[in-house]
Amino acid sequence: AFFCRAVIDLLPEFGALPDILHCNDWETALAILYLKNDAVLRPELSRIKTVYTIHNIAYQGQFGKSEMESIFALPSGWYHGGLSYEFEGRQDINLMKGAMLMADAVTTVSPTYARELHYPYFAHGLQGVVDLVDHKLYGILNGIDTEVYDPWRDKGLTKFFSARQMAGKKNCKAALQQMSGLRENPDAPIIACVSRLVRHKGFDLVTAAIHEIMGMDVQMIVLGTGDWNYEEAFRQAQNQYPGRFAAHMMYSPNLSTAIYGGADLFLMPSISEPCGLSQMIAMRYGTIPVVRETGGLRDSVVPYNKFTGEGTGFSFANINVQEMTGVLSEAVNLYHSEPKAWKALQKNAMTADFSWEKSAKAYEEIYGWVTGK
């Protein structure tokens, strides 16, 4: 609240007022509310347009009604003017709701997620608000820093490689096997997960399918921390499949880089995923994603077409273990039986454009729309 208030109070100090105030998530929602509130007494502020971006609607900024005046210093009229929210049988305030209603444009981090938010399962109680703001709601896929995530210059890799010169990826695979405890085997495809180990990331599916996955001619590595039941399942799998399953229940940027560079398949079966960056990073390093068709995963991974050779990965639609393992099996079979097609798929993935340039142009269009410039 202090910093959001400071943003508005500092505006006159800049000499010229900005055209746009662009806020992100519930933590900065108050800045939009303060701007609208102050514009009543300072009409020049009404010229500033607002854009509000939601990265994950599950985190909304819910507080008790009493805090509206005592903590946030907003007049009581705001309660019925946009902040009231029924939660677990009581009427609270919801900062995200207020910002969504007050902003001139609302964006989220992928086109599919913008559509999904109209459904209660994804909207976490705000589906009615999403319906109200649909006329000003846009989904813009996030990008990645293609200079940071570049296998041709990433110093975290054992050897550099690119879509044109892939030989170095074999060195990276051998290094990953050595450092992670996997048996050195250049012919076994490595399936990797790098993630928070929580339910909405799809780990109920992964833990239920461990034995079926390991029944394929594969190795598997999981890096991350999260709920104890998932961590324990992966530790048991490591004990049951020594040299073929590696469980690293920790946060490690170095091992993460080694996984992106050395793994062959990247499993990301999320129940919900507003955007997701891991699948984009994996593709940049020639590690083929296997994803569930939700949110940004659906928007960024083009399913492989064995007839045309088009595509950048593999995907499945339903929250279903058999469907996930079936698609994984297709990917593993392609790796083993059609090396030329596999290399072509890697090249497709590595040359896909996930730079911020496309995203920036989309934001520029929205800025132009809200300002009329």
Short mmCIF file of C-alpha atoms in Angstrom, two decimals:
data_model
loop_
_atom_site.label_atom_id
_atom_site.label_comp_id
_atom_site.label_asym_id
_atom_site.label_seq_id
_atom_site.Cartn_x
_atom_site.Cartn_y
_atom_site.Cartn_z
CA ALA A 1 0.00 0.00 0.00
CA PHE A 2 2.83 2.37 0.88
CA PHE A 3 4.65 1.89 -2.42
CA CYS A 4 1.48 2.02 -4.53
CA ARG A 5 0.56 5.26 -2.79
CA ALA A 6 4.08 6.57 -3.43
CA VAL A 7 3.77 5.84 -7.16
CA ILE A 8 0.76 8.12 -7.46
CA ASP A 9 2.21 10.84 -5.23
CA LEU A 10 5.40 10.91 -7.29
CA LEU A 11 3.65 11.40 -10.64
CA PRO A 12 3.67 15.23 -10.51
CA GLU A 13 7.41 15.17 -9.72
CA PHE A 14 8.23 13.73 -13.16
CA GLY A 15 7.53 17.04 -14.89
CA ALA A 16 5.23 15.47 -17.48
CA LEU A 17 2.55 12.98 -16.58
CA PRO A 18 2.90 9.54 -18.20
CA ASP A 19 0.43 8.38 -20.82
CA ILE A 20 0.03 4.96 -19.21
CA LEU A 21 0.33 3.36 -15.80
CA HIS A 22 0.90 -0.39 -16.33
CA CYS A 23 0.44 -2.49 -13.20
CA ASN A 24 0.94 -6.21 -12.57
CA ASP A 25 -0.90 -8.60 -10.25
CA TRP A 26 -2.57 -7.90 -6.92
CA GLU A 27 0.53 -6.31 -5.36
CA THR A 28 0.20 -3.22 -7.59
CA ALA A 29 -3.60 -3.20 -7.97
CA LEU A 30 -3.87 -0.40 -5.39
CA ALA A 31 -1.93 1.99 -7.65
CA ILE A 32 -4.78 1.89 -10.18
CA LEU A 33 -7.36 2.44 -7.42
CA TYR A 34 -5.41 5.36 -5.94
CA LEU A 35 -5.07 6.94 -9.39
CA LYS A 36 -8.81 6.75 -10.02
CA ASN A 37 -9.57 8.02 -6.54
CA ASP A 38 -7.18 10.99 -6.76
CA ALA A 39 -8.43 11.96 -10.23
CA VAL A 40 -11.64 13.21 -8.63
CA LEU A 41 -9.70 16.06 -6.98
CA ARG A 42 -6.89 16.28 -9.55
CA PRO A 43 -8.55 16.11 -13.01
CA GLU A 44 -5.20 16.09 -14.84
CA LEU A 45 -4.67 12.55 -13.53
CA SER A 46 -7.70 11.33 -15.46
CA ARG A 47 -5.65 11.64 -18.65
CA ILE A 48 -3.44 8.74 -17.51
CA LYS A 49 -4.67 5.42 -18.92
CA THR A 50 -4.19 2.16 -17.05
CA VAL A 51 -3.28 -1.36 -18.14
CA TYR A 52 -3.48 -4.23 -15.67
CA THR A 53 -1.70 -7.56 -16.24
CA ILE A 54 -2.61 -10.79 -14.46
CA HIS A 55 0.04 -13.50 -14.35
CA ASN A 56 -1.89 -15.93 -12.14
CA ILE A 57 -5.45 -15.13 -11.09
CA ALA A 58 -5.22 -17.46 -8.10
CA TYR A 59 -3.37 -14.73 -6.17
CA GLN A 60 -5.92 -11.95 -5.80
CA GLY A 61 -5.10 -9.81 -2.75
CA GLN A 62 -8.02 -10.62 -0.46
CA PHE A 63 -8.34 -8.72 2.81
CA GLY A 64 -10.92 -7.96 5.46
CA LYS A 65 -13.37 -5.13 4.89
CA SER A 66 -11.99 -3.21 7.88
CA GLU A 67 -8.59 -2.94 6.25
CA MET A 68 -9.90 -0.87 3.37
CA GLU A 69 -9.80 2.36 5.36
CA SER A 70 -7.40 1.48 8.18
CA ILE A 71 -4.62 0.05 5.99
CA PHE A 72 -5.33 1.08 2.39
CA ALA A 73 -6.83 4.52 3.14
CA LEU A 74 -9.62 4.15 0.59
CA PRO A 75 -13.03 5.76 1.15
CA SER A 76 -15.80 3.38 2.17
CA GLY A 77 -17.59 3.97 -1.13
CA TRP A 78 -14.97 1.84 -2.85
CA TYR A 79 -16.32 -1.23 -1.07
CA HIS A 80 -19.53 -1.26 -3.11
CA GLY A 81 -17.80 0.44 -6.04
CA GLY A 82 -15.67 -2.55 -6.98
CA LEU A 83 -13.82 -4.11 -4.04
CA SER A 84 -16.56 -6.14 -2.35
CA TYR A 85 -16.07 -9.88 -2.71
CA GLU A 86 -17.84 -12.80 -1.07
CA PHE A 87 -15.31 -15.32 0.21
CA GLU A 88 -16.11 -18.37 2.35
CA GLY A 89 -19.42 -16.90 3.44
CA ARG A 90 -18.16 -13.45 4.39
CA GLN A 91 -17.83 -10.19 2.48
CA ASP A 92 -14.19 -9.21 2.08
CA ILE A 93 -12.34 -6.90 -0.30
CA ASN A 94 -10.47 -8.09 -3.37
CA LEU A 95 -7.80 -5.78 -4.81
CA MET A 96 -7.45 -7.67 -8.08
CA LYS A 97 -11.18 -7.41 -8.72
CA GLY A 98 -11.05 -3.65 -8.22
CA ALA A 99 -8.11 -3.20 -10.59
CA MET A 100 -9.74 -5.36 -13.26
CA LEU A 101 -12.90 -3.25 -13.16
CA MET A 102 -11.08 0.10 -13.06
CA ALA A 103 -8.30 -0.49 -15.61
CA ASP A 104 -8.69 0.68 -19.21
CA ALA A 105 -7.30 -2.66 -20.44
CA VAL A 106 -6.66 -6.00 -18.77
CA THR A 107 -4.09 -8.45 -20.08
CA THR A 108 -2.93 -11.89 -19.14
CA VAL A 109 0.03 -13.95 -20.22
CA SER A 110 -1.37 -16.16 -22.99
CA PRO A 111 -4.40 -16.13 -25.33
CA THR A 112 -5.63 -19.52 -24.12
CA TYR A 113 -5.41 -18.50 -20.44
CA ALA A 114 -7.48 -15.39 -21.24
CA ARG A 115 -10.20 -17.70 -22.60
CA GLU A 116 -9.89 -20.18 -19.73
CA LEU A 117 -10.51 -17.46 -17.15
CA HIS A 118 -14.19 -17.39 -18.12
CA TYR A 119 -14.54 -20.81 -16.46
CA PRO A 120 -14.83 -21.20 -12.66
CA TYR A 121 -12.13 -23.89 -12.51
CA PHE A 122 -9.48 -21.46 -13.74
CA ALA A 123 -10.86 -18.14 -12.44
CA HIS A 124 -10.82 -18.93 -8.70
CA GLY A 125 -14.10 -17.12 -8.06
CA LEU A 126 -13.54 -14.17 -10.43
CA GLN A 127 -15.22 -15.63 -13.53
CA GLY A 128 -18.07 -13.13 -13.25
CA VAL A 129 -15.60 -10.25 -13.21
CA VAL A 130 -13.75 -11.76 -16.18
CA ASP A 131 -17.05 -11.84 -18.09
CA LEU A 132 -17.62 -8.16 -17.25
CA VAL A 133 -14.20 -7.08 -18.55
CA ASP A 134 -14.12 -9.38 -21.59
CA HIS A 135 -14.40 -6.37 -23.93
CA LYS A 136 -11.04 -5.09 -22.69
CA LEU A 137 -9.31 -8.42 -21.91
CA TYR A 138 -6.32 -9.54 -24.01
CA GLY A 139 -4.04 -12.56 -23.85
CA ILE A 140 -0.41 -11.90 -24.81
CA LEU A 141 2.07 -14.77 -24.68
CA ASN A 142 5.17 -14.05 -22.61
CA GLY A 143 8.61 -14.30 -24.15
CA ILE A 144 12.07 -15.30 -22.94
CA ASP A 145 15.44 -13.59 -23.12
CA THR A 146 16.91 -15.30 -26.17
CA GLU A 147 20.38 -13.95 -25.39
CA VAL A 148 20.43 -15.45 -21.90
CA TYR A 149 18.88 -18.73 -23.05
CA ASP A 150 21.17 -19.44 -25.98
CA PRO A 151 22.89 -22.84 -26.21
CA TRP A 152 25.53 -21.33 -28.49
CA ARG A 153 26.81 -19.00 -25.74
CA ASP A 154 25.48 -20.39 -22.44
CA LYS A 155 28.56 -20.81 -20.22
CA GLY A 156 26.62 -23.18 -17.98
CA LEU A 157 26.82 -25.87 -20.66
CA THR A 158 29.66 -28.35 -21.10
CA LYS A 159 29.77 -27.57 -24.79
CA PHE A 160 27.98 -25.04 -26.99
CA PHE A 161 25.61 -26.14 -29.74
CA SER A 162 23.00 -24.68 -32.09
CA ALA A 163 20.27 -25.74 -34.48
CA ARG A 164 22.92 -25.92 -37.22
CA GLN A 165 25.61 -27.60 -35.13
CA MET A 166 23.99 -30.08 -32.76
CA ALA A 167 27.02 -32.22 -31.90
CA GLY A 168 27.60 -30.42 -28.60
CA LYS A 169 24.27 -31.58 -27.21
CA LYS A 170 25.65 -35.13 -26.95
CA ASN A 171 28.44 -33.80 -24.72
CA CYS A 172 25.86 -31.97 -22.61
CA LYS A 173 23.85 -35.18 -22.26
CA ALA A 174 26.88 -37.14 -21.07
CA ALA A 175 27.72 -34.38 -18.58
CA LEU A 176 24.15 -34.38 -17.26
CA GLN A 177 24.24 -38.13 -16.73
CA GLN A 178 27.54 -37.86 -14.86
CA MET A 179 26.48 -35.02 -12.56
CA SER A 180 22.97 -36.32 -11.82
CA GLY A 181 23.75 -39.97 -11.08
CA LEU A 182 22.25 -41.39 -14.26
CA ARG A 183 24.03 -44.20 -16.06
CA GLU A 184 26.04 -42.96 -19.01
CA ASN A 185 24.06 -44.14 -22.00
CA PRO A 186 23.92 -41.97 -25.12
CA ASP A 187 21.09 -44.05 -26.60
CA ALA A 188 18.57 -43.76 -23.75
CA PRO A 189 16.37 -40.65 -24.06
CA ILE A 190 16.32 -38.56 -20.89
CA ILE A 191 12.88 -37.32 -19.78
CA ALA A 192 13.19 -34.27 -17.51
CA CYS A 193 10.99 -32.26 -15.16
CA VAL A 194 12.16 -28.95 -13.68
CA SER A 195 9.36 -27.48 -11.60
CA ARG A 196 7.73 -26.71 -8.32
CA LEU A 197 6.34 -30.06 -7.21
CA VAL A 198 2.71 -29.11 -6.66
CA ARG A 199 -0.61 -30.50 -7.83
CA HIS A 200 -1.47 -27.87 -10.45
CA LYS A 201 1.81 -28.69 -12.23
CA GLY A 202 0.38 -32.15 -12.99
CA PHE A 203 2.50 -34.24 -10.65
CA ASP A 204 -0.41 -36.49 -9.70
CA LEU A 205 -0.17 -37.72 -13.29
CA VAL A 206 3.61 -38.08 -13.17
CA THR A 207 3.75 -40.01 -9.90
CA ALA A 208 0.92 -42.30 -11.03
CA ALA A 209 2.79 -43.06 -14.25
CA ILE A 210 6.36 -43.53 -12.96
CA HIS A 211 6.46 -47.30 -13.42
CA GLU A 212 4.86 -47.14 -16.86
CA ILE A 213 7.31 -44.43 -17.93
CA MET A 214 10.27 -46.41 -16.62
CA GLY A 215 8.95 -49.42 -18.54
CA MET A 216 9.96 -47.55 -21.67
CA ASP A 217 13.61 -47.50 -22.71
CA VAL A 218 14.28 -44.16 -20.98
CA GLN A 219 16.03 -42.39 -18.15
CA MET A 220 14.31 -39.72 -16.05
CA ILE A 221 15.41 -36.78 -13.92
CA VAL A 222 13.28 -34.56 -11.68
CA LEU A 223 14.58 -31.29 -10.22
CA GLY A 224 12.51 -29.22 -7.81
CA THR A 225 10.95 -28.89 -4.39
CA GLY A 226 7.34 -28.89 -3.26
CA ASP A 227 4.78 -31.12 -1.60
CA TRP A 228 6.29 -33.93 0.45
CA ASN A 229 4.26 -36.71 -1.20
CA TYR A 230 5.71 -35.91 -4.64
CA GLU A 231 9.24 -35.58 -3.28
CA GLU A 232 8.92 -38.94 -1.52
CA ALA A 233 7.53 -40.65 -4.64
CA PHE A 234 10.52 -39.46 -6.68
CA ARG A 235 13.02 -40.52 -3.99
CA GLN A 236 11.48 -43.99 -3.97
CA ALA A 237 11.67 -44.12 -7.77
CA GLN A 238 15.38 -43.28 -7.58
CA ASN A 239 15.90 -46.17 -5.16
CA GLN A 240 13.85 -48.53 -7.33
CA TYR A 241 15.52 -47.55 -10.61
CA PRO A 242 19.16 -46.80 -9.75
CA GLY A 243 21.09 -45.25 -12.58
CA ARG A 244 17.88 -44.67 -14.55
CA PHE A 245 15.92 -42.29 -12.31
CA ALA A 246 17.47 -39.24 -10.63
CA ALA A 247 15.57 -37.28 -7.97
CA HIS A 248 17.09 -33.93 -7.00
CA MET A 249 14.73 -32.35 -4.50
CA MET A 250 16.33 -28.92 -4.40
CA TYR A 251 16.74 -25.63 -6.22
CA SER A 252 19.81 -25.60 -8.46
CA PRO A 253 20.29 -23.12 -11.35
CA ASN A 254 23.40 -25.01 -12.49
CA LEU A 255 21.66 -28.38 -12.68
CA SER A 256 18.64 -26.72 -14.29
CA THR A 257 20.84 -25.40 -17.11
CA ALA A 258 22.48 -28.81 -17.48
CA ILE A 259 19.04 -30.42 -17.77
CA TYR A 260 17.83 -28.03 -20.45
CA GLY A 261 21.03 -28.60 -22.39
CA GLY A 262 21.37 -32.35 -21.93
CA ALA A 263 17.87 -33.83 -21.69
CA ASP A 264 15.93 -35.09 -24.70
CA LEU A 265 12.32 -34.66 -23.55
CA PHE A 266 10.81 -32.12 -21.15
CA LEU A 267 7.63 -33.27 -19.40
CA MET A 268 5.22 -30.51 -18.35
CA PRO A 269 1.70 -31.96 -17.80
CA SER A 270 0.26 -28.95 -15.97
CA ILE A 271 -3.35 -28.89 -14.85
CA SER A 272 -3.24 -25.13 -15.37
CA GLU A 273 -0.40 -22.98 -16.70
CA PRO A 274 -1.08 -19.29 -17.41
CA CYS A 275 1.98 -19.07 -19.64
CA GLY A 276 4.91 -21.23 -18.67
CA LEU A 277 8.49 -20.41 -19.63
CA SER A 278 10.16 -23.77 -19.04
CA GLN A 279 8.77 -25.26 -22.25
CA MET A 280 10.12 -22.29 -24.24
CA ILE A 281 13.55 -22.60 -22.65
CA ALA A 282 13.57 -26.35 -23.28
CA MET A 283 12.76 -25.85 -26.98
CA ARG A 284 15.53 -23.27 -27.25
CA TYR A 285 17.96 -26.01 -26.15
CA GLY A 286 16.56 -28.71 -28.43
CA THR A 287 14.84 -30.53 -25.57
CA ILE A 288 11.43 -31.52 -26.89
CA PRO A 289 8.46 -30.60 -24.66
CA VAL A 290 5.61 -32.98 -23.84
CA VAL A 291 2.82 -30.80 -22.43
CA ARG A 292 -0.85 -30.74 -21.58
CA GLU A 293 -2.90 -28.42 -23.76
CA THR A 294 -3.65 -25.63 -21.30
CA GLY A 295 -2.83 -21.93 -21.09
CA GLY A 296 0.48 -20.89 -22.57
CA LEU A 297 1.51 -24.51 -23.12
CA ARG A 298 -1.15 -24.83 -25.77
CA ASP A 299 -0.14 -21.51 -27.33
CA SER A 300 3.60 -22.20 -27.47
CA VAL A 301 3.94 -25.91 -28.33
CA VAL A 302 2.84 -27.00 -31.81
CA PRO A 303 2.01 -30.74 -31.76
CA TYR A 304 4.25 -32.88 -33.94
CA ASN A 305 2.68 -34.06 -37.21
CA LYS A 306 4.34 -37.28 -38.37
CA PHE A 307 2.95 -36.87 -41.88
CA THR A 308 4.25 -33.35 -42.55
CA GLY A 309 7.12 -33.15 -40.05
CA GLU A 310 5.67 -29.91 -38.67
CA GLY A 311 5.55 -29.16 -34.97
CA THR A 312 7.79 -28.28 -32.03
CA GLY A 313 6.73 -30.86 -29.43
CA PHE A 314 4.04 -33.25 -28.24
CA SER A 315 0.80 -32.52 -26.40
CA PHE A 316 -2.28 -34.16 -24.91
CA ALA A 317 -5.65 -32.66 -24.05
CA ASN A 318 -7.14 -34.37 -21.02
CA ILE A 319 -6.00 -34.73 -17.41
CA ASN A 320 -5.43 -38.42 -17.93
CA VAL A 321 -2.49 -40.71 -17.12
CA GLN A 322 -3.02 -42.99 -20.12
CA GLU A 323 -3.20 -40.04 -22.49
CA MET A 324 0.02 -38.59 -21.10
CA THR A 325 1.94 -41.87 -21.25
CA GLY A 326 0.60 -42.56 -24.74
CA VAL A 327 2.02 -39.28 -26.02
CA LEU A 328 5.29 -39.87 -24.16
CA SER A 329 5.52 -43.27 -25.82
CA GLU A 330 5.06 -41.66 -29.25
CA ALA A 331 7.90 -39.25 -28.49
CA VAL A 332 10.21 -42.02 -27.26
CA ASN A 333 9.43 -44.16 -30.31
CA LEU A 334 10.26 -41.25 -32.63
CA TYR A 335 13.56 -40.75 -30.82
CA HIS A 336 14.52 -44.41 -31.19
CA SER A 337 13.15 -45.28 -34.62
CA GLU A 338 13.42 -42.10 -36.70
CA PRO A 339 16.60 -40.17 -35.86
CA LYS A 340 16.31 -37.91 -38.93
CA ALA A 341 12.75 -36.92 -38.01
CA TRP A 342 13.87 -36.35 -34.42
CA LYS A 343 16.65 -34.01 -35.50
CA ALA A 344 14.23 -32.12 -37.73
CA LEU A 345 11.86 -31.76 -34.78
CA GLN A 346 14.69 -30.43 -32.63
CA LYS A 347 15.53 -27.87 -35.30
CA ASN A 348 11.88 -26.77 -35.46
CA ALA A 349 11.83 -26.27 -31.70
CA MET A 350 15.15 -24.44 -31.54
CA THR A 351 14.24 -21.99 -34.29
CA ALA A 352 10.77 -21.13 -32.95
CA ASP A 353 10.50 -17.43 -32.07
CA PHE A 354 9.89 -16.88 -28.35
CA SER A 355 11.63 -13.52 -28.17
CA TRP A 356 9.99 -10.55 -26.48
CA GLU A 357 9.80 -8.73 -29.81
CA LYS A 358 6.43 -10.23 -30.74
CA SER A 359 5.04 -9.70 -27.23
CA ALA A 360 6.26 -6.10 -27.15
CA LYS A 361 4.45 -5.31 -30.41
CA ALA A 362 1.23 -6.70 -28.95
CA TYR A 363 1.59 -4.51 -25.87
CA GLU A 364 2.29 -1.50 -28.09
CA GLU A 365 -1.00 -2.13 -29.89
CA ILE A 366 -2.87 -2.13 -26.57
CA TYR A 367 -1.10 1.06 -25.48
CA GLY A 368 -2.18 2.65 -28.74
CA TRP A 369 -5.75 1.49 -28.26
CA VAL A 370 -6.15 2.83 -24.71
CA THR A 371 -4.49 6.17 -25.48
CA GLY A 372 -5.88 6.67 -28.98
CA LYS A 373 -2.33 7.35 -30.22
#
